[in-house]
Amino acid sequence: MSHDTQVKICGLRSVAVVEAAVAAGARYVGFNFVAKSPRSVTFEEAAPLAHATPIGVCKVALVVNADDAFLTALTDTVPLDMLQLHGAETPARVAEVRKTFGLPVMKAVGVAGPEDLSALDDYARVADQLLVDTKPPKGAKLEGGNGLTFDWSLIAGRRWAVPWMLAGGLTRDNVAEALRVTGARQVDLSSGVESAPGVKDPALMAAFCKAVHDAA
C-alpha cells in the first residue's frame, strides 16, 4: 500500500464542514440525499456545499433507489462529479443511470458473508467504482451509516475490474487494520468522524485522515 490511499467523508451538511474535511485530506466529499438519514440535505442545501468544494475533490451524491425525476432535479441543482447508488438498484439500473445522466456511478454493495461477494463481480461490470460496505442488519432504518464493520477477510486479496472503496464502521482506531487486511486503496466513512448523528467533528476527521496516512 502506498501514500495515495484516498479518503471519502460522507454526509457533510455545512460549508465549514466541507472545508474541514478537505483540510483534513479528504479526496471525496459525500452529500446524502436520503430524507430519513440524520445526515440528509436538500438539493437547495447541497448546492452551496458543492460550490464550496475545491476543484480536484470529488463531489458525490448518495441516493437510494432514486428515480429519473429525482436524479434530474438533483443534477440540475447540484454540481456533482459522481452518483453513489446505495439502494437495491440492479446492474441494469446502474448502467441506465450512467447512460442517462452522464456521470460516473459508484454502486454500494453490502457484505455480510461469502454469499454476497458474487454481487460485487456483477456490479463491477457496469459501475465506475464499487463501495464495499457492511450489509445493514435486518430491520435497520438506514442502508448505510450504521457504524458496523464486516469480516474484512472475506475480501482479502480480492480485486475487481474497477476501483473500489471500503466502508462500514471505520474509525481512526481500526482503519490501519482494515487497510492491512483488505488492501483497500480508498476508504469511506460517515459516523466514524461524528460527535453525534449527523454532526461531523473536524478533529475526528483530521485524526482519521492522519491514521490513514500513517498506515501507509
C-alpha positions as a printed Julia matrix, in Angstrom:
216×3 Matrix{Float64}:
   0.0     0.0     0.0
   1.25    3.48   -0.8
   0.61    7.01    0.41
  -2.19    7.59   -2.06
  -4.88    5.84    0.0
  -7.83    8.15   -0.53
 -10.48    9.14    1.98
 -14.16    9.86    1.31
 -16.14   11.55    4.07
 -19.88   11.27    3.56
 -22.84   13.14    5.0
 -21.44   16.69    5.01
 -24.01   19.35    5.79
 -22.28   22.74    6.0
 -19.66   24.73    4.12
 -17.49   24.82    7.25
 -17.56   21.02    7.48
 -16.77   20.64    3.78
 -13.77   22.94    4.27
 -12.67   20.98    7.36
 -12.96   17.66    5.53
 -10.87   18.93    2.63
  -8.31   20.44    5.02
  -8.09   17.08    6.8
  -7.19   15.45    3.48
 -10.45   14.04    2.12
 -10.33   13.5    -1.66
 -14.06   12.78   -1.92
 -16.92   14.57   -0.16
 -20.34   12.96    0.04
 -23.73   14.61    0.25
 -26.6    12.45    1.49
 -30.0    12.81   -0.19
 -31.84   10.12    1.78
 -34.56   12.0     3.65
 -34.74    9.63    6.63
 -31.0     9.94    7.37
 -29.74   12.31   10.1
 -27.14   13.36    7.53
 -29.53   14.29    4.75
 -29.53   17.59    2.89
 -31.97   19.02    0.36
 -30.88   19.88   -3.17
 -31.01   23.57   -2.23
 -28.85   22.99    0.87
 -26.33   20.93   -1.04
 -25.76   23.34   -3.93
 -23.63   25.84   -1.93
 -21.69   22.94   -0.37
 -20.81   21.62   -3.81
 -19.84   25.09   -4.98
 -17.57   25.44   -1.93
 -15.75   22.18   -2.71
 -12.35   22.81   -4.31
 -11.61   21.6    -7.83
  -9.95   18.19   -7.63
 -12.06   16.97   -4.72
 -14.76   14.61   -5.99
 -18.33   15.62   -5.12
 -20.51   12.54   -4.61
 -24.3    12.33   -4.18
 -25.6     9.42   -2.1
 -29.06    8.31   -3.21
 -31.21    5.24   -2.53
 -33.47    3.79   -5.24
 -33.85    7.22   -6.85
 -35.97    7.52   -9.99
 -35.05    9.6   -13.04
 -37.17   12.56  -11.95
 -35.33   12.73   -8.63
 -31.92   12.41  -10.29
 -32.79   15.02  -12.9
 -33.79   17.54  -10.23
 -30.66   16.67   -8.24
 -28.2    17.02  -11.1
 -29.89   20.18  -12.34
 -29.49   21.82   -8.91
 -26.21   20.48   -7.52
 -22.93   20.34   -9.47
 -21.7    16.79   -8.96
 -18.83   14.55  -10.05
 -20.32   11.16   -9.16
 -23.56    9.42   -8.18
 -23.45    6.84   -5.39
 -26.32    4.34   -5.63
 -26.84    2.9    -2.18
 -30.11    1.02   -2.51
 -31.4    -2.09   -4.27
 -30.54   -0.81   -7.75
 -29.93   -3.66  -10.21
 -26.9    -3.8   -12.5
 -29.22   -2.81  -15.35
 -30.35    0.26  -13.42
 -26.74    1.21  -12.68
 -25.95    1.08  -16.4
 -29.07    3.1   -17.2
 -28.23    5.84  -14.68
 -24.7     6.15  -16.07
 -26.0     6.48  -19.61
 -28.88    8.85  -18.79
 -27.03   11.27  -16.53
 -23.51   11.13  -17.95
 -21.87   10.91  -14.53
 -19.66    8.18  -13.11
 -21.6     5.85  -10.82
 -20.39    4.22   -7.63
 -22.51    1.26   -6.51
 -22.64    0.32   -2.85
 -22.79   -3.42   -2.2
 -23.46   -4.73    1.29
 -21.36   -7.66    2.51
 -22.26   -9.92    5.43
 -20.98  -13.29    4.22
 -19.37  -15.11    1.29
 -22.73  -15.32   -0.49
 -22.65  -11.55   -1.02
 -19.39  -11.48   -2.98
 -20.76  -12.5    -6.38
 -22.84   -9.3    -6.49
 -19.59   -7.32   -6.43
 -18.49   -9.02   -9.65
 -21.87   -8.29  -11.25
 -21.78   -4.59  -10.38
 -18.1    -4.23  -11.33
 -19.18   -4.85  -14.93
 -21.44   -1.79  -15.01
 -20.3     0.68  -12.32
 -17.32    3.03  -12.4
 -16.49    2.24   -8.77
 -17.66   -0.14   -6.06
 -18.33    0.72   -2.44
 -17.87   -2.43   -0.38
 -19.94   -1.77    2.73
 -21.35   -3.65    5.67
 -24.75   -5.14    4.85
 -27.3    -3.38    7.09
 -28.71   -5.59    9.83
 -32.25   -6.86    9.33
 -34.72   -4.16   10.27
 -32.16   -1.33   10.02
 -33.7     2.0     9.05
 -30.68    3.11    7.03
 -28.82    1.43    4.17
 -25.51    2.8     5.47
 -24.03    4.92    8.22
 -24.8     2.26   10.82
 -21.25    2.2    12.14
 -20.86   -1.57   11.76
 -17.91   -3.43   10.28
 -17.97   -6.72    8.39
 -15.44   -9.57    8.25
 -12.72   -7.92    6.18
 -11.01  -11.25    5.5
 -13.9   -12.03    3.12
 -12.41   -9.62    0.58
  -8.72  -10.0     1.45
  -6.75  -10.14   -1.77
  -9.84   -9.74   -3.95
  -9.77   -7.23   -6.8
 -12.31   -6.06   -9.31
 -12.15   -4.5   -12.76
 -12.92   -1.06  -11.32
 -11.61    0.96   -8.35
 -13.31    0.21   -5.05
 -13.75    1.75   -1.66
 -14.01    0.08    1.74
 -16.78    1.3     4.04
 -18.59    0.17    7.16
 -17.76    1.15   10.71
 -14.31    2.57   10.0
 -12.65    4.74   12.68
  -9.18    6.08   13.3
  -8.65    3.12   15.65
  -9.4     0.33   13.17
  -8.57    1.78    9.76
  -4.94    0.65    9.74
  -6.03   -2.94   10.36
  -8.77   -2.63    7.72
  -6.24   -1.45    5.14
  -3.78   -4.18    6.1
  -6.35   -6.98    5.79
  -8.17   -5.8     2.65
  -5.51   -3.93    0.71
  -8.04   -1.14    0.12
  -6.72    1.98   -1.56
  -9.82    4.04   -0.79
 -11.92    4.26    2.36
 -15.28    5.84    3.08
 -16.83    6.77    6.39
 -19.55    8.86    7.92
 -20.48    8.04   11.51
 -16.84    7.34   12.47
 -16.0    11.05   12.43
 -19.11   12.34   14.18
 -19.63   13.66   17.7
 -23.4    12.97   17.34
 -25.51   11.57   14.48
 -25.07   13.91   11.53
 -22.61   16.19   13.34
 -19.11   15.97   11.86
 -16.16   16.7    14.16
 -13.22   18.44   12.45
 -10.74   16.96   14.95
 -12.02   13.43   14.32
 -11.83   13.97   10.54
  -8.24   15.16   10.84
  -7.32   12.25   13.14
  -8.86    9.73   10.75
  -7.05   11.07    7.71
  -3.8    11.09    9.69
  -4.38    7.46   10.7
  -4.87    6.52    7.04
  -1.7     8.38    6.06
   0.28    6.83    8.93
  -0.93    3.36    7.96
   0.76    3.81    4.6
